[in-house]
XYZ file of C-alpha atoms in Angstrom:
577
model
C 53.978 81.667 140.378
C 56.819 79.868 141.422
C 57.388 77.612 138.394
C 56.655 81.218 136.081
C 59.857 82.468 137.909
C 61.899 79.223 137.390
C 60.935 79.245 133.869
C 62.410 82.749 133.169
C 64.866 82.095 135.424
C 65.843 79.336 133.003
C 65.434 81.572 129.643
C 67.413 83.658 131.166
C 70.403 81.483 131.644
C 69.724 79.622 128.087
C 70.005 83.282 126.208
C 73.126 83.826 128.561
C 74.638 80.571 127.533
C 74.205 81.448 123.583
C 75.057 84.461 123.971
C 78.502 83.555 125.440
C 78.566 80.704 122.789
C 78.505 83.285 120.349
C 81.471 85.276 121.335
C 84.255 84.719 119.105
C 88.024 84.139 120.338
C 88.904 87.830 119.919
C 85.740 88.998 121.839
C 86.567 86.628 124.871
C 90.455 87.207 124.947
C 89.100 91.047 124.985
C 91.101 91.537 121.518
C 94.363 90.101 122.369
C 93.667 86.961 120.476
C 92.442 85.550 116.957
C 90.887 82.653 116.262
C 92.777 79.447 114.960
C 91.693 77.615 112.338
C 89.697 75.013 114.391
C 88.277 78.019 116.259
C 87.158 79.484 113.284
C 85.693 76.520 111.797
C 84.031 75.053 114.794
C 82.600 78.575 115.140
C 81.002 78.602 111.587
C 79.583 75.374 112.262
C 77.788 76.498 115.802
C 76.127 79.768 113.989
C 75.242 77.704 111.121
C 73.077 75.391 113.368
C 72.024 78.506 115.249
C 70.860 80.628 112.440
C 68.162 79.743 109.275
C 70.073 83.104 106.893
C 73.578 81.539 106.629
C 74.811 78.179 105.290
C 78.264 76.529 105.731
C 79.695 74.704 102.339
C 83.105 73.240 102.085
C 85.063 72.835 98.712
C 87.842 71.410 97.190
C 91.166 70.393 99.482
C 93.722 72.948 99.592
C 97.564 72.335 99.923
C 97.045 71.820 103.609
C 95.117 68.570 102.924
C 91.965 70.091 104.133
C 88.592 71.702 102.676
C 88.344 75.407 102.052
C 84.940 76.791 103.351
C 82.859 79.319 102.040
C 79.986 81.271 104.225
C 76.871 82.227 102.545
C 74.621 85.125 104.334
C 71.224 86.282 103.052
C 68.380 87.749 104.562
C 65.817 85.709 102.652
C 67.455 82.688 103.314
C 68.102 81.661 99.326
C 71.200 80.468 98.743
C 71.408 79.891 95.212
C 73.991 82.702 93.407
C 71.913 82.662 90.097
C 68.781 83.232 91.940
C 70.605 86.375 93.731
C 71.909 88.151 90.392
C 68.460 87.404 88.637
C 66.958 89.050 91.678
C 69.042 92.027 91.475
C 71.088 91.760 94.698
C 74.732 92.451 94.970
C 76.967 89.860 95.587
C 79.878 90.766 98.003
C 82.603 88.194 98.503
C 85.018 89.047 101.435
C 88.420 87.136 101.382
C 90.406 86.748 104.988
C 93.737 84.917 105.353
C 95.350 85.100 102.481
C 98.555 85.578 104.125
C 97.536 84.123 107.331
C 100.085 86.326 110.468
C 97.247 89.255 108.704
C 94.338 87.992 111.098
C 91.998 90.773 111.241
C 89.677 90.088 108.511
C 89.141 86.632 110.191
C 88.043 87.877 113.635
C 85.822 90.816 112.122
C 83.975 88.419 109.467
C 83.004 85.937 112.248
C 81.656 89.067 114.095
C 79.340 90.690 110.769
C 78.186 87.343 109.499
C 77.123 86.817 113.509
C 75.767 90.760 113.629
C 73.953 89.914 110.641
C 72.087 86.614 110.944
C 71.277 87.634 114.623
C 69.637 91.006 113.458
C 71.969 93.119 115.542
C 73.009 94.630 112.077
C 69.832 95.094 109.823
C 70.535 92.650 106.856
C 69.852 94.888 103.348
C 67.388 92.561 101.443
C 69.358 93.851 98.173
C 72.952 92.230 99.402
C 74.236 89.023 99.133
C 77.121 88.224 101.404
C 79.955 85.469 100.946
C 82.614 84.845 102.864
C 86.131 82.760 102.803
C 86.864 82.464 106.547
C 90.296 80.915 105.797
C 92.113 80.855 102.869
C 95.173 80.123 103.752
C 94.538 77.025 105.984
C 97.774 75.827 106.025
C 99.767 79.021 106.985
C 97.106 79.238 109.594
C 98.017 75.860 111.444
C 101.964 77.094 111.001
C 101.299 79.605 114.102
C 103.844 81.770 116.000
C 104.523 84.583 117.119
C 107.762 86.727 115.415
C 107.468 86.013 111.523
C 105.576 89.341 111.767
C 108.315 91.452 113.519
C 106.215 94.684 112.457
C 103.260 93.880 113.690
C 100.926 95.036 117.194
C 99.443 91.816 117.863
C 97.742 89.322 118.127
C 99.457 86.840 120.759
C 99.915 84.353 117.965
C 98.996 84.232 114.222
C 99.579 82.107 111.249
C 102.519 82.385 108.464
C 102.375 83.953 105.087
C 103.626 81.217 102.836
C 100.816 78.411 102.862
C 101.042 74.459 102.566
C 103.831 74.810 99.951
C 105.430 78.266 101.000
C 103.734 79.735 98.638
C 102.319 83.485 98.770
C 98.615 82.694 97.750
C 98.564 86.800 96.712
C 100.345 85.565 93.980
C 98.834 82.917 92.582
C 95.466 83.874 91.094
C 96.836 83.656 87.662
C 99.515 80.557 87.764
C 97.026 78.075 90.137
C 100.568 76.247 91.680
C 98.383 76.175 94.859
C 95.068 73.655 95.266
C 93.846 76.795 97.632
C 93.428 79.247 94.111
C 92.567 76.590 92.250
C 89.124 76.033 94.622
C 88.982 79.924 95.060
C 88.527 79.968 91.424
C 85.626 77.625 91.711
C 83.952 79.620 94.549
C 84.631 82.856 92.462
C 83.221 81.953 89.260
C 80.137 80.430 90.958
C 79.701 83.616 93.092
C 80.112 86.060 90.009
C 80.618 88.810 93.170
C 79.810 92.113 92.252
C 82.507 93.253 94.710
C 85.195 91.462 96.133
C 87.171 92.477 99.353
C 90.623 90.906 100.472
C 91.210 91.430 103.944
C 95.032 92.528 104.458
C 97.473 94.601 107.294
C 99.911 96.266 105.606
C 103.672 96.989 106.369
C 105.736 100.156 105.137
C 105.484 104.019 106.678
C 104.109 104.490 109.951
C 101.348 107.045 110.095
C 97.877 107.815 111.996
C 95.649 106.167 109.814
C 94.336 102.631 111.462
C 92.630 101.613 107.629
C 93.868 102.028 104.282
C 92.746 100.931 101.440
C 93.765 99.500 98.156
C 91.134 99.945 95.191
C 91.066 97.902 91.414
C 93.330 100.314 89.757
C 90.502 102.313 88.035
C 91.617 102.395 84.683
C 92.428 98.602 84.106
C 88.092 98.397 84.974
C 87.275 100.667 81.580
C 84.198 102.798 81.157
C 81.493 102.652 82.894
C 83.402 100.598 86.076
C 86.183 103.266 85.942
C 84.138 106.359 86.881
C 81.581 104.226 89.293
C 84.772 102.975 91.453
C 86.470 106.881 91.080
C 83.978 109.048 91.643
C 81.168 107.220 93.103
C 81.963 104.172 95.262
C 85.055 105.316 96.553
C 84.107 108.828 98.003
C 81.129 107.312 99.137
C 82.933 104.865 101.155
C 85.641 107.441 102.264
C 82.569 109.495 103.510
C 80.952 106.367 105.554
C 84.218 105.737 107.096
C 84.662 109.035 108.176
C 81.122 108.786 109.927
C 82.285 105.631 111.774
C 85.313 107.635 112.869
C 88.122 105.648 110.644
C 89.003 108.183 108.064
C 90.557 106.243 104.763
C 93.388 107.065 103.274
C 94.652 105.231 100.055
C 97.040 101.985 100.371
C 100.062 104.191 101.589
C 102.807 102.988 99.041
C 105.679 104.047 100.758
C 108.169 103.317 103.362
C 110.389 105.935 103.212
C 110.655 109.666 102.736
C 108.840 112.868 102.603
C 104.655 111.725 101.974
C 105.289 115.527 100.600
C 106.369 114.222 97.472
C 102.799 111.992 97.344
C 102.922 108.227 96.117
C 101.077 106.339 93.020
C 98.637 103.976 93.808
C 99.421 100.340 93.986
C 99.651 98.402 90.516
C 97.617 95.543 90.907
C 99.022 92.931 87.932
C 96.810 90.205 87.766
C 98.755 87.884 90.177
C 97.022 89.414 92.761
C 93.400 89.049 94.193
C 92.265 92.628 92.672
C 94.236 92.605 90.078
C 92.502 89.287 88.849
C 88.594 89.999 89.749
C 89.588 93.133 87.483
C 90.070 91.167 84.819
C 86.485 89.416 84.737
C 84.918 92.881 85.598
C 84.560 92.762 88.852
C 85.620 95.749 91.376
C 88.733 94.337 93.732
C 89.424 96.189 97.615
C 92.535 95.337 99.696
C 92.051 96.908 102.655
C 95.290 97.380 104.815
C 94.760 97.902 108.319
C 98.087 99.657 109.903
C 100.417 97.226 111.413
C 101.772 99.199 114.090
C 97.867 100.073 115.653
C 96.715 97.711 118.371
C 94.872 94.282 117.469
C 91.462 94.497 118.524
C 91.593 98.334 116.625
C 92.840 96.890 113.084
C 90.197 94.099 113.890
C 86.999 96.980 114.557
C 88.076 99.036 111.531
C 87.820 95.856 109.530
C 84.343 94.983 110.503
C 83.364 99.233 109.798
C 85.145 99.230 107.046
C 82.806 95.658 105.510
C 79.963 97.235 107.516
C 80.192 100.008 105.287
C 80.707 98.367 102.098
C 77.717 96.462 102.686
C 75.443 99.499 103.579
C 77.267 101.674 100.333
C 76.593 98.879 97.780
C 72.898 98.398 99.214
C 72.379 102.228 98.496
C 73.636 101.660 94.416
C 73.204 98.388 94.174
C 71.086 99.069 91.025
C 73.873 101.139 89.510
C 76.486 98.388 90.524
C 74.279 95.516 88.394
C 73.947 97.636 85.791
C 77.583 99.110 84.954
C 78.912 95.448 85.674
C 76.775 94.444 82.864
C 77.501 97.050 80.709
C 80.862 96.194 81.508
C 80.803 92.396 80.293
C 78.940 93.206 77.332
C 81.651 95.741 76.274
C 84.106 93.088 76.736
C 82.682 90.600 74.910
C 82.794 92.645 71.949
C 86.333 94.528 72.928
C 89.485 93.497 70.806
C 92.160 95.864 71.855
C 93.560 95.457 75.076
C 96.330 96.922 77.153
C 98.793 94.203 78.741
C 101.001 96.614 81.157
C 100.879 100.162 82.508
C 102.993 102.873 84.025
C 102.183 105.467 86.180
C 100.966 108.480 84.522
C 103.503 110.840 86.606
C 101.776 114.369 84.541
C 98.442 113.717 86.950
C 97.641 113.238 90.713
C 94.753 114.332 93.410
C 95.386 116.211 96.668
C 94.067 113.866 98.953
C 94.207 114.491 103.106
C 96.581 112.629 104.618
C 97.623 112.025 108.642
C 100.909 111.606 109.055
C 103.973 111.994 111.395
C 107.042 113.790 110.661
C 109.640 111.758 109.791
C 113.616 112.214 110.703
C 116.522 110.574 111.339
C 118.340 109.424 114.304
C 121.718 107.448 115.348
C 121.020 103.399 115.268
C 121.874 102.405 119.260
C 122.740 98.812 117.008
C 124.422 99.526 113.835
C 125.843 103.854 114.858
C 124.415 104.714 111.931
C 121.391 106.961 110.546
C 118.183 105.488 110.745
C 114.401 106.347 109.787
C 111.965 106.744 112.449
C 108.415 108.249 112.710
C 107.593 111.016 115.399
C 104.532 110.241 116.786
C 104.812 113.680 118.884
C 104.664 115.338 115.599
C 101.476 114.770 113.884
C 100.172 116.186 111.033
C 97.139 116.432 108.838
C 97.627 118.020 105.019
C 97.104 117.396 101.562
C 99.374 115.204 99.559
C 99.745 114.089 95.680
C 98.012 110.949 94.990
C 99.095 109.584 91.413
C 96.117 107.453 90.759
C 95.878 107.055 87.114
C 98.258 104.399 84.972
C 98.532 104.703 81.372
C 98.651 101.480 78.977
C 102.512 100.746 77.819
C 101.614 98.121 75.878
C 98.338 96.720 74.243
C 97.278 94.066 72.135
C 94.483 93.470 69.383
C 93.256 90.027 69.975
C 92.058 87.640 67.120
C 88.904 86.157 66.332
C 90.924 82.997 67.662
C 93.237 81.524 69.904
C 94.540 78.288 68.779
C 96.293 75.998 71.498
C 97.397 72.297 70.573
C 96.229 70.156 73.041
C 99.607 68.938 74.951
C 99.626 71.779 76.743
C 96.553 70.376 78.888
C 98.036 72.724 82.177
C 97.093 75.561 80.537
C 93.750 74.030 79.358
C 93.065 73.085 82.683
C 93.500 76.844 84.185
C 91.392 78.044 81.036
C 88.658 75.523 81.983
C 88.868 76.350 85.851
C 88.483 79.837 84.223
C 85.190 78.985 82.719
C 86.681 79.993 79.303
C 84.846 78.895 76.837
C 86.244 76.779 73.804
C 85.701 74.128 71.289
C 87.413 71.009 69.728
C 89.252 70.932 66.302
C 86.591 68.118 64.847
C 89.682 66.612 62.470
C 93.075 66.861 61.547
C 93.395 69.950 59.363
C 95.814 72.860 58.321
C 95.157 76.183 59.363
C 96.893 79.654 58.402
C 97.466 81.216 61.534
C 99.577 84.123 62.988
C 101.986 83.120 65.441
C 104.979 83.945 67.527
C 108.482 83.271 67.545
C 110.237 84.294 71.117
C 113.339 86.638 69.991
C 114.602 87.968 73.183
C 113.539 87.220 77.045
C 115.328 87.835 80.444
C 114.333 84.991 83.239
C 114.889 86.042 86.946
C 117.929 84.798 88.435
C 116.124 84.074 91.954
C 113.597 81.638 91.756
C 110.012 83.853 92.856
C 107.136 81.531 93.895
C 108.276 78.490 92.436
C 109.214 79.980 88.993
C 112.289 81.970 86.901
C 109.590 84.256 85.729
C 110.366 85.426 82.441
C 110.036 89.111 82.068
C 111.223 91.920 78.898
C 109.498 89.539 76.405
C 110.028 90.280 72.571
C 108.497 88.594 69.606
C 108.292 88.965 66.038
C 105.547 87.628 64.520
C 104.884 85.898 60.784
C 101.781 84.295 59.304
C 102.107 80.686 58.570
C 100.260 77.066 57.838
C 100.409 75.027 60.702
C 98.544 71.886 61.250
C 96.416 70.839 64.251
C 95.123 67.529 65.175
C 91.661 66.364 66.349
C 91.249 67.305 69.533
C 93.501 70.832 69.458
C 91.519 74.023 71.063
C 89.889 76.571 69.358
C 88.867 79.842 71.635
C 86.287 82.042 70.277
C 87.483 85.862 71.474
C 83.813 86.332 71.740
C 83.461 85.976 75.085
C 83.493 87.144 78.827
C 86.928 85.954 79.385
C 88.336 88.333 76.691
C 90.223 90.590 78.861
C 91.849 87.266 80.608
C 92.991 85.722 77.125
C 94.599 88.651 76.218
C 96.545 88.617 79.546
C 97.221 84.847 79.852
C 97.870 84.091 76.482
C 99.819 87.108 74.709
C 103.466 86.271 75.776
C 104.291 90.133 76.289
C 101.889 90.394 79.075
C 102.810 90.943 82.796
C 101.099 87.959 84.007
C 100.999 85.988 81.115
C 101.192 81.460 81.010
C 104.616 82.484 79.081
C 106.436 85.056 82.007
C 104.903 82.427 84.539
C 107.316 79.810 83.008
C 104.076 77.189 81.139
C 105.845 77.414 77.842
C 109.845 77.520 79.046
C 109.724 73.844 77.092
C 109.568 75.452 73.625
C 112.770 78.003 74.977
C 114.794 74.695 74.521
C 115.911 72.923 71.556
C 115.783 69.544 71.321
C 117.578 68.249 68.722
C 121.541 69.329 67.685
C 124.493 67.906 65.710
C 127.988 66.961 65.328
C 130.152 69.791 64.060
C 132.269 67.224 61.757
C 129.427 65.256 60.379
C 127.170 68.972 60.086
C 130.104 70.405 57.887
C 129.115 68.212 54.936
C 125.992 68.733 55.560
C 125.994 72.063 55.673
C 128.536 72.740 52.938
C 125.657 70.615 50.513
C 122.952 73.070 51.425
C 124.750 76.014 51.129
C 125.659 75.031 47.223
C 122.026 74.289 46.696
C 120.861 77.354 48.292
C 122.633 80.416 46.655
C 120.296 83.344 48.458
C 121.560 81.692 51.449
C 125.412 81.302 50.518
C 125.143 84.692 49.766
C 123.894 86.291 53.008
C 126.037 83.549 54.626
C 129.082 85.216 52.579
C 128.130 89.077 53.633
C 127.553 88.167 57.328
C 131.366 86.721 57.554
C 132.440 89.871 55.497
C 130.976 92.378 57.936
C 130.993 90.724 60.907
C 134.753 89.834 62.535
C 133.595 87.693 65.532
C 131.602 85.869 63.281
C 134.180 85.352 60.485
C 136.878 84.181 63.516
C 134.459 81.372 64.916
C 133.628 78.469 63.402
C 130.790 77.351 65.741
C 128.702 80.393 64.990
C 129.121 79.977 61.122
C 127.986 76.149 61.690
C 124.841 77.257 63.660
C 124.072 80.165 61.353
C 123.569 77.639 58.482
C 122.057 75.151 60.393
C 119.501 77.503 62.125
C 118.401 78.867 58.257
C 118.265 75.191 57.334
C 115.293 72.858 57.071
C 116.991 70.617 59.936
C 116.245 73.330 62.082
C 113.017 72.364 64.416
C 110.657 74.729 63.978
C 109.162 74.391 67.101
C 112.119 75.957 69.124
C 111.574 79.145 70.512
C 107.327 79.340 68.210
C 105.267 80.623 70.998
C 102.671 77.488 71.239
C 99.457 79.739 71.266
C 98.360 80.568 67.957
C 96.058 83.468 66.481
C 93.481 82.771 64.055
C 91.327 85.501 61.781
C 89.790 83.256 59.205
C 88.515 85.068 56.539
């Protein structure tokens, strides 16, 4: 009898002990604190030993010279991505850290992956759940606590600029970081379904503890557009109401009247949503509120993935089959849109809890100031502008043609899974191409580049020759919607407004004025049609006629000497016949 009480005595204590192993930083500090990035790791690693229905994989090095990890939940215990899609579960990647002082995706995943491999949650057979613990590792180890003045807690977080300063939310398109360049990899061997990005926000204060920042519908096309809009969404919205965290949309405001309503958030695809869009693949941002308490941001995280995770379970048969639907349409799609504008003629009255805002004398500069009443409340429908039109769009070709020396792009293409062949021998082809007529470059230098920005081109057909070994993409493909984004030099995100092809923007070779007047004055006798438009420019054109320079570089630039390389967009479009 006695050793049958010392051995439950015992089980006791062991299932205390695990138990308390199992509490995570945030739980223990009773949500004052998140966990660091050893914390976080070392925790992974105890509930992968612990638990048969998650597995712990490391990949590539990121900027901060150490592995990004990836967590990998399923109730059957397969692990294998391809296995999951054949088998018709969802795939759900959730994202934390990107901008690392934003903790409260960390804290909550470590609880639901925990919740779920222990059985406290019951684990959907028909969801497939993978999560980033980390991203930004190196902003993580750069802790402190002020670079997020606006923020409630917690004691001490990471920063927002990573190994190299960079903002990783900017960088799914340009890969300057080793940290997108292994979330690539992960992405394209998850294929998610859905693909969460834990945030907090700044801006407005209001009641609101989650918001929450959707794939801009339209950017998705048909069938993705109307699932997200009028099914997932309101189904969420609903679930989150039940858990007592009512929704509101990314508020996309600071100041003034919420009266006047706000337009949804354009996601270009720099950032995380804005790029699973473009391989069709739905993109959230949730944005807890920065001014509610830590360990509240942190439980309306984990309701709000809770939720997604029982929503997606309940359509998860719809979800497979518009997201194939989906690809298939794209493979086949030629005409895409590269930017959009808010269309300002539409909007939905959504519900919206607010406080009345007002202004009061500064006590540090004397003068007016915004602040938020929390002793005024309110709760009434606003105008939501949550449709974008296309400004621009683009018909792609049958192919893109890229010359090889431009392997940085390759590279991104190929970490891109793009698919693409070799040009088997030298040979001439008559392509369409580009020639850059006007650009602007941004003064300031914004994550690591002069982006380029109001791009114009004219465009001509020509024979250019390519050597063994150039690119040819076939616009046959998955990646369609990307290629028309990366590679047409108008687009918002484009290689070209990310700075890849500034080297063509410079000319390389010149001359001397006195030796070039010779020169020029042979060619122009040879080449009447030329004399002659040289002739009626001077006429009707006085700063022209007064400067000698300009006339010089007129006749050189409509010369053969001229390079034609300078300012010919380097990626060339191909519709053989």
């Amino acid at each position: 009898m006695k050793k049958t009480f010392y051995a439950i005595l015992l089980l006791l204590q062991a299932e205390t002990i695990i138990a308390q192993n199992h509490l995570t930083p945030f739980e223990k500090s009773q949500g004052q604190k998140t966990a660091t990035y050893d914390e976080c790791t070392s925790y992974y690693k105890l509930i992968d030993k612990q638990f048969s229905n998650i597995i712990l994989k490391t990949y590539k090095s990121t900027d901060a010279g150490l592995p990004l990890s990836l967590v990998l939940f399923c109730a059957d215990r397969t692990f294998d991505p391809v296995l999951w899609h054949k088998n018709g579960k969802v795939v759900l990647l959730i994202n934390n850290g990107i901008h690392a002082g934003e903790p409260d995706g960390i804290d909550a995943s470590m609880m639901l992956i925990r919740d779920l491999a222990s059985g406290k949650i019951k684990a959907p057979k028909n969801v497939a759940i993978a999560v980033i613990p980390l991203y930004n590792i190196g902003g993580a180890l750069n802790r402190n606590s002020y670079s997020r003045v606006n923020q409630q807690g917690p004691e001490s977080y990471g920063f927002r600029g990573n190994g190299q300063n960079l903002d990783l939310n900017r960088d799914f398109t340009k890969n300057d970081s080793r940290n997108a360049r292994a979330f690539a990899e992960i992405f394209h061997y998850l294929d998610p379904d859905i693909f969460m990005d834990n945030h907090v926000s700044d801006g407005a204060d209001y009641q609101h503890v989650m918001t929450l920042l959707s794939t801009q519908h339209n950017k998705l096309g048909q069938p993705l557009d109307d699932f997200l809009h009028q099914t997932l969404e309101p189904a969420l919205y609903k679930n989150m109401e039940q858990k007592n965290y009512a929704l509101t949309p990314y508020v996309n405001f600071e100041s003034g009247s919420p009266e006047k309503g706000w337009s949804s958030f354009y996601d270009a695809p720099r950032y995380s949503s804005g790029y699973a869009a473009l391989f069709q693949i739905i993109g959230f941002m949730p944005e807890t509120h920065m001014l509610k308490p830590f360990k509240e941001r942190v439980l309306s995280t984990y309701a709000l993935m809770q939720a997604m995770v029982e929503e997606t379970s309940k359509k998860a048969a719809e979800i497979k089959r518009v997201k194939l639907k989906m690809i298939d349409q794209v493979i086949h799609q030629k005409e895409f849109e590269l930017s959009w504008k808010p269309d300002t003629t539409y909007f939905e009255p959504i519900w919206f809890k607010g406080y009345e805002s007002n202004y009061k004398t500064s006590s540090v500069t004397g003068l007016p100031k915004l602040y938020y009443d929390r002793q005024k409340p309110f709760n009434k429908q606003v105008k939501y502008f949550n449709r974008y039109q296309p400004e621009k769009t683009v018909t792609i070709p049958q192919f893109y043609v890229i010359p090889q020396g431009w392997w940085t792009v390759i590279d991104i293409l190929r970490l891109n899974q793009v698919k693409f062949t070799r040009i088997k021998k030298d040979t001439t082809l008559q392509v369409e191409g580009y020639k850059v007529e006007r650009y602007k470059s941004l003064s300031q230098p914004y994550e690591k580049h002069h982006k380029n920005y109001e791009v114009e081109v004219s465009r001509s057909v020509q024979p250019i020759f390519f050597r063994q070994g150039d690119y040819l993409i076939e616009c046959n493909q998955r990646a369609n919607r990307y290629l028309a984004e990366m590679l047409e030099p108008t687009g918002d995100d484009s290689f070209f407004a990310w700075n890849f092809f500034d080297a063509i923007l410079q000319q390389k070779e010149g001359y001397s004025d006195y030796r070039w007047e010779d020169v020029a004055a042979e060619y122009l006798r040879k080449d009447t049609a030329l004399q002659r438009q040289f002739d009626e420019k001077k006429k009707n054109d006085n700063i022209f006629s007064a400067s000698s320079p300009a006339q010089l570089n007129y006749i050189y630039k409509h010369s053969p000497y001229y390079e034609p390389a300078h300012m010919r967009y380097p990626v060339y479009r191909w519709n053989p016949k």
